[in-house]
Amino acid sequence: EAGVAQSPRYKIIEKRQSVAFWCNPISGHATLYWYQQILGQGPKLLIQFQNNGVVDDSQLPKDRFSAERLKGVDSTLKIQPAKLEDSAVYLCASSPIASGANVLTFGAGSRLTVL
Amino acid sequence: QKEVEQNSGPLSVPEGAIASLNCTYSDRGSQSFFWYRQYSGKSPELIMFIYSNGDKEDGRFTAQLNKASQYVSLLIRDSQPSDSATYLCAVTYYGSYIPTFGRGTSLIVHP
């Protein structure tokens, strides 16, 4: 089966600019996650979708970050305006359905550098 | 605030040795425990997971849970240089299936 697709792989922007990342999960996976991984740290959840509904966005900085999954399939994460501290890898992951055995499959990630 | 703690390392072991990686968690309402491996510049990939009711062995890898002390271990037997990576521990809690990750432990297996 095809894996989790993400684009772009790399993006360099200046602070205060905007950027958008796209993710297409594994076909049939109802649950989609966006994680932020800063260098030397573990992934930190930004938002979880179940189909096209938001389950948890408590750690999403809503003044600058937004995410949507309109048709319950692919998703877009946007940052506007970007800050220096947003430099990180943005990982998209999916799982069949949230359960106790919630195994995530990650995409390759989108590396953002904010100058 | 549910937390997952890992020593960042690096943990350095010789080839063929047993590598022991540990992870502590803060909430006793923990349901499942996951170990992911992340090579430099790559995304995490699952090694194995266990539920709160027992240990598990899969090839050279064994995951062990100590509920009383609230830590989970990953043992890698016959370590190989190809095992050199960062190992991320993740925990899910009853009522929420969202994995919370630790910062990861860097493992170096030297020939």
mmCIF file of C-alpha atoms in Angstrom:
data_model
loop_
_atom_site.group_PDB
_atom_site.id
_atom_site.type_symbol
_atom_site.label_atom_id
_atom_site.label_comp_id
_atom_site.label_asym_id
_atom_site.label_seq_id
_atom_site.Cartn_x
_atom_site.Cartn_y
_atom_site.Cartn_z
ATOM 1 C CA GLU A 1 0.000 0.000 0.000
ATOM 2 C CA ALA A 2 1.106 3.552 -0.597
ATOM 3 C CA GLY A 3 2.440 5.349 2.460
ATOM 4 C CA VAL A 4 1.651 8.767 3.879
ATOM 5 C CA ALA A 5 2.494 11.434 1.332
ATOM 6 C CA GLN A 6 3.705 14.883 2.344
ATOM 7 C CA SER A 7 4.789 17.956 0.432
ATOM 8 C CA PRO A 8 6.850 19.975 0.164
ATOM 9 C CA ARG A 9 9.796 18.140 1.708
ATOM 10 C CA TYR A 10 11.710 21.332 2.355
ATOM 11 C CA LYS A 11 10.707 24.954 2.680
ATOM 12 C CA ILE A 12 12.723 28.037 3.561
ATOM 13 C CA ILE A 13 10.862 31.263 4.302
ATOM 14 C CA GLU A 14 11.467 34.552 6.055
ATOM 15 C CA LYS A 15 9.771 35.314 9.348
ATOM 16 C CA ARG A 16 6.272 36.773 9.013
ATOM 17 C CA GLN A 17 5.744 34.944 5.722
ATOM 18 C CA SER A 18 3.204 32.159 5.332
ATOM 19 C CA VAL A 19 3.620 28.501 4.414
ATOM 20 C CA ALA A 20 1.336 25.538 3.813
ATOM 21 C CA PHE A 21 2.020 21.829 4.074
ATOM 22 C CA TRP A 22 -0.028 19.082 2.510
ATOM 23 C CA CYS A 23 -0.599 15.511 3.638
ATOM 24 C CA ASN A 24 -2.359 12.552 2.057
ATOM 25 C CA PRO A 25 -2.780 9.665 4.518
ATOM 26 C CA ILE A 26 -2.854 5.960 3.803
ATOM 27 C CA SER A 27 -6.046 5.072 1.978
ATOM 28 C CA GLY A 28 -8.803 4.153 4.397
ATOM 29 C CA HIS A 29 -7.113 5.608 7.467
ATOM 30 C CA ALA A 30 -9.720 7.588 9.364
ATOM 31 C CA THR A 31 -7.351 9.300 11.766
ATOM 32 C CA LEU A 32 -4.791 11.909 10.730
ATOM 33 C CA TYR A 33 -2.269 13.705 12.914
ATOM 34 C CA TRP A 34 0.064 16.651 12.515
ATOM 35 C CA TYR A 35 3.107 16.628 14.764
ATOM 36 C CA GLN A 36 5.850 19.229 15.116
ATOM 37 C CA GLN A 37 9.356 17.940 15.753
ATOM 38 C CA ILE A 38 11.978 20.485 16.718
ATOM 39 C CA LEU A 39 15.592 19.347 16.380
ATOM 40 C CA GLY A 40 16.607 17.197 19.341
ATOM 41 C CA GLN A 41 13.062 16.808 20.627
ATOM 42 C CA GLY A 42 10.313 14.264 20.266
ATOM 43 C CA PRO A 43 7.254 14.830 18.085
ATOM 44 C CA LYS A 44 4.677 17.141 19.662
ATOM 45 C CA LEU A 45 1.047 16.811 18.622
ATOM 46 C CA LEU A 46 -0.462 19.835 16.937
ATOM 47 C CA ILE A 47 -3.812 18.453 15.838
ATOM 48 C CA GLN A 48 -5.692 15.188 15.393
ATOM 49 C CA PHE A 49 -8.535 14.608 12.936
ATOM 50 C CA GLN A 50 -10.991 11.727 12.957
ATOM 51 C CA ASN A 51 -12.435 11.687 9.421
ATOM 52 C CA ASN A 52 -13.055 15.400 8.826
ATOM 53 C CA GLY A 53 -13.636 16.372 12.455
ATOM 54 C CA VAL A 54 -11.075 17.777 14.893
ATOM 55 C CA VAL A 55 -10.509 15.544 17.924
ATOM 56 C CA ASP A 56 -7.729 17.461 19.666
ATOM 57 C CA ASP A 57 -6.154 20.792 18.767
ATOM 58 C CA SER A 58 -5.319 21.902 22.286
ATOM 59 C CA GLN A 59 -1.623 22.377 21.473
ATOM 60 C CA LEU A 60 -2.119 24.136 18.141
ATOM 61 C CA PRO A 61 -1.067 27.822 18.331
ATOM 62 C CA LYS A 62 -4.301 29.014 16.817
ATOM 63 C CA ASP A 63 -3.177 32.607 16.434
ATOM 64 C CA ARG A 64 -0.839 31.494 13.650
ATOM 65 C CA PHE A 65 -1.483 27.845 12.829
ATOM 66 C CA SER A 66 -4.532 26.419 11.111
ATOM 67 C CA ALA A 67 -5.332 22.994 9.710
ATOM 68 C CA GLU A 68 -8.167 21.467 7.779
ATOM 69 C CA ARG A 69 -9.249 18.098 6.441
ATOM 70 C CA LEU A 70 -12.281 19.056 4.441
ATOM 71 C CA LYS A 71 -13.332 15.760 2.852
ATOM 72 C CA GLY A 72 -11.902 13.447 5.452
ATOM 73 C CA VAL A 73 -8.966 12.481 3.263
ATOM 74 C CA ASP A 74 -6.040 14.830 2.686
ATOM 75 C CA SER A 75 -5.116 17.682 4.996
ATOM 76 C CA THR A 76 -3.384 21.038 4.909
ATOM 77 C CA LEU A 77 -1.471 22.712 7.731
ATOM 78 C CA LYS A 78 -0.857 26.448 7.398
ATOM 79 C CA ILE A 79 1.366 28.807 9.340
ATOM 80 C CA GLN A 80 0.783 32.541 9.036
ATOM 81 C CA PRO A 81 2.784 34.515 10.021
ATOM 82 C CA ALA A 82 5.778 32.291 10.667
ATOM 83 C CA LYS A 83 8.174 32.881 13.553
ATOM 84 C CA LEU A 84 11.778 31.776 13.954
ATOM 85 C CA GLU A 85 10.721 29.196 16.541
ATOM 86 C CA ASP A 86 8.503 27.483 13.980
ATOM 87 C CA SER A 87 11.618 26.022 12.365
ATOM 88 C CA ALA A 88 10.988 22.285 12.669
ATOM 89 C CA VAL A 89 9.963 19.171 10.812
ATOM 90 C CA TYR A 90 6.212 18.862 10.406
ATOM 91 C CA LEU A 91 5.239 15.229 10.467
ATOM 92 C CA CYS A 92 1.926 13.944 9.233
ATOM 93 C CA ALA A 93 0.805 10.529 10.444
ATOM 94 C CA SER A 94 -2.266 8.385 10.010
ATOM 95 C CA SER A 95 -3.847 5.355 11.646
ATOM 96 C CA PRO A 96 -6.865 3.218 10.769
ATOM 97 C CA ILE A 97 -8.882 4.389 13.742
ATOM 98 C CA ALA A 98 -7.923 5.629 17.155
ATOM 99 C CA SER A 99 -7.764 2.673 19.520
ATOM 100 C CA GLY A 100 -5.591 1.199 22.211
ATOM 101 C CA ALA A 101 -3.314 -0.250 19.562
ATOM 102 C CA ASN A 102 -2.975 3.118 17.893
ATOM 103 C CA VAL A 103 -0.029 2.494 15.587
ATOM 104 C CA LEU A 104 0.886 5.565 13.597
ATOM 105 C CA THR A 105 2.429 5.529 10.146
ATOM 106 C CA PHE A 106 4.415 8.678 9.487
ATOM 107 C CA GLY A 107 5.102 10.504 6.280
ATOM 108 C CA ALA A 108 8.608 11.639 5.361
ATOM 109 C CA GLY A 109 7.997 15.047 6.936
ATOM 110 C CA SER A 110 8.221 18.635 5.747
ATOM 111 C CA ARG A 111 11.274 20.495 7.007
ATOM 112 C CA LEU A 112 10.635 24.198 7.579
ATOM 113 C CA THR A 113 13.402 26.749 8.068
ATOM 114 C CA VAL A 114 12.350 30.244 9.091
ATOM 115 C CA LEU A 115 15.024 32.937 8.619
ATOM 116 C CA GLN B 1 0.178 17.288 32.065
ATOM 117 C CA LYS B 2 1.049 13.782 30.909
ATOM 118 C CA GLU B 3 4.777 13.463 30.362
ATOM 119 C CA VAL B 4 7.066 10.872 28.859
ATOM 120 C CA GLU B 5 10.706 11.145 29.867
ATOM 121 C CA GLN B 6 13.740 9.671 28.146
ATOM 122 C CA ASN B 7 17.448 10.200 28.623
ATOM 123 C CA SER B 8 18.664 11.838 25.424
ATOM 124 C CA GLY B 9 21.943 9.888 25.513
ATOM 125 C CA PRO B 10 23.844 9.039 23.510
ATOM 126 C CA LEU B 11 23.968 5.458 24.681
ATOM 127 C CA SER B 12 27.003 3.791 23.173
ATOM 128 C CA VAL B 13 27.318 -0.009 23.069
ATOM 129 C CA PRO B 14 29.656 -2.362 21.226
ATOM 130 C CA GLU B 15 28.388 -4.522 18.416
ATOM 131 C CA GLY B 16 26.848 -7.735 19.710
ATOM 132 C CA ALA B 17 25.989 -6.298 23.136
ATOM 133 C CA ILE B 18 22.571 -5.764 24.665
ATOM 134 C CA ALA B 19 21.301 -2.195 24.482
ATOM 135 C CA SER B 20 18.832 -1.177 27.176
ATOM 136 C CA LEU B 21 16.679 1.892 26.643
ATOM 137 C CA ASN B 22 14.314 3.255 29.264
ATOM 138 C CA CYS B 23 11.309 5.529 29.321
ATOM 139 C CA THR B 24 9.329 6.813 32.311
ATOM 140 C CA TYR B 25 5.759 8.051 32.200
ATOM 141 C CA SER B 26 3.863 10.250 34.568
ATOM 142 C CA ASP B 27 0.297 8.938 34.515
ATOM 143 C CA ARG B 28 -0.807 5.624 35.977
ATOM 144 C CA GLY B 29 -3.765 5.630 33.570
ATOM 145 C CA SER B 30 -1.473 4.588 30.748
ATOM 146 C CA GLN B 31 -2.841 2.099 28.281
ATOM 147 C CA SER B 32 -0.336 1.284 25.579
ATOM 148 C CA PHE B 33 3.383 1.776 25.144
ATOM 149 C CA PHE B 34 5.147 2.161 21.820
ATOM 150 C CA TRP B 35 8.734 2.169 20.667
ATOM 151 C CA TYR B 36 9.573 3.940 17.415
ATOM 152 C CA ARG B 37 12.961 4.113 15.733
ATOM 153 C CA GLN B 38 14.032 7.261 13.929
ATOM 154 C CA TYR B 39 17.126 7.357 11.750
ATOM 155 C CA SER B 40 18.773 10.729 11.283
ATOM 156 C CA GLY B 41 16.786 12.807 8.811
ATOM 157 C CA LYS B 42 14.014 10.228 8.558
ATOM 158 C CA SER B 43 10.580 9.849 10.074
ATOM 159 C CA PRO B 44 9.735 7.550 13.000
ATOM 160 C CA GLU B 45 8.840 3.941 12.290
ATOM 161 C CA LEU B 46 7.242 1.508 14.702
ATOM 162 C CA ILE B 47 9.385 -1.215 16.265
ATOM 163 C CA MET B 48 6.810 -2.674 18.619
ATOM 164 C CA PHE B 49 4.141 -1.866 21.166
ATOM 165 C CA ILE B 50 2.770 -3.445 24.327
ATOM 166 C CA TYR B 51 -0.353 -3.067 26.349
ATOM 167 C CA SER B 52 -0.363 -2.411 30.062
ATOM 168 C CA ASN B 53 -0.844 -6.094 30.812
ATOM 169 C CA GLY B 54 2.430 -7.589 29.697
ATOM 170 C CA ASP B 55 5.822 -7.744 28.033
ATOM 171 C CA LYS B 56 6.551 -8.688 24.436
ATOM 172 C CA GLU B 57 9.420 -10.140 22.454
ATOM 173 C CA ASP B 58 9.889 -9.745 18.717
ATOM 174 C CA GLY B 59 13.101 -11.072 17.274
ATOM 175 C CA ARG B 60 16.009 -9.200 18.836
ATOM 176 C CA PHE B 61 13.695 -6.700 20.518
ATOM 177 C CA THR B 62 11.962 -7.039 23.886
ATOM 178 C CA ALA B 63 9.684 -4.461 25.472
ATOM 179 C CA GLN B 64 9.158 -4.707 29.221
ATOM 180 C CA LEU B 65 6.793 -2.777 31.452
ATOM 181 C CA ASN B 66 7.274 -1.995 35.130
ATOM 182 C CA LYS B 67 3.953 -0.535 36.228
ATOM 183 C CA ALA B 68 4.928 -0.067 39.863
ATOM 184 C CA SER B 69 7.853 2.173 38.909
ATOM 185 C CA GLN B 70 6.121 3.587 35.820
ATOM 186 C CA TYR B 71 8.756 2.829 33.257
ATOM 187 C CA VAL B 72 9.005 0.824 30.093
ATOM 188 C CA SER B 73 12.195 -0.610 28.637
ATOM 189 C CA LEU B 74 13.341 -1.677 25.212
ATOM 190 C CA LEU B 75 16.087 -4.290 25.065
ATOM 191 C CA ILE B 76 17.956 -4.848 21.833
ATOM 192 C CA ARG B 77 19.952 -8.059 21.797
ATOM 193 C CA ASP B 78 22.951 -8.632 19.535
ATOM 194 C CA SER B 79 23.099 -4.929 18.698
ATOM 195 C CA GLN B 80 24.205 -4.077 15.167
ATOM 196 C CA PRO B 81 25.636 -0.841 13.756
ATOM 197 C CA SER B 82 22.417 -0.584 11.737
ATOM 198 C CA ASP B 83 20.542 -0.208 15.041
ATOM 199 C CA SER B 84 22.229 3.175 15.539
ATOM 200 C CA ALA B 85 19.307 5.622 15.624
ATOM 201 C CA THR B 86 17.112 7.596 17.994
ATOM 202 C CA TYR B 87 14.530 5.520 19.833
ATOM 203 C CA LEU B 88 11.289 7.280 20.695
ATOM 204 C CA CYS B 89 8.984 6.072 23.426
ATOM 205 C CA ALA B 90 5.291 6.923 23.122
ATOM 206 C CA VAL B 91 2.410 6.350 25.514
ATOM 207 C CA THR B 92 -1.352 6.460 25.108
ATOM 208 C CA TYR B 93 -3.726 6.945 27.982
ATOM 209 C CA TYR B 94 -7.199 5.652 28.760
ATOM 210 C CA GLY B 95 -9.739 8.026 27.304
ATOM 211 C CA SER B 96 -7.308 9.338 24.709
ATOM 212 C CA TYR B 97 -5.644 7.330 21.997
ATOM 213 C CA ILE B 98 -3.248 10.100 21.044
ATOM 214 C CA PRO B 99 0.373 9.019 21.545
ATOM 215 C CA THR B 100 2.518 11.323 23.671
ATOM 216 C CA PHE B 101 6.167 11.053 22.685
ATOM 217 C CA GLY B 102 9.358 11.362 24.686
ATOM 218 C CA ARG B 103 12.345 13.245 23.319
ATOM 219 C CA GLY B 104 14.091 10.050 22.299
ATOM 220 C CA THR B 105 17.354 8.330 23.216
ATOM 221 C CA SER B 106 20.202 8.287 20.740
ATOM 222 C CA LEU B 107 21.804 4.841 20.416
ATOM 223 C CA ILE B 108 25.224 4.328 18.869
ATOM 224 C CA VAL B 109 26.399 0.794 18.166
ATOM 225 C CA HIS B 110 30.102 0.777 17.370
ATOM 226 C CA PRO B 111 31.885 -2.073 15.580
#
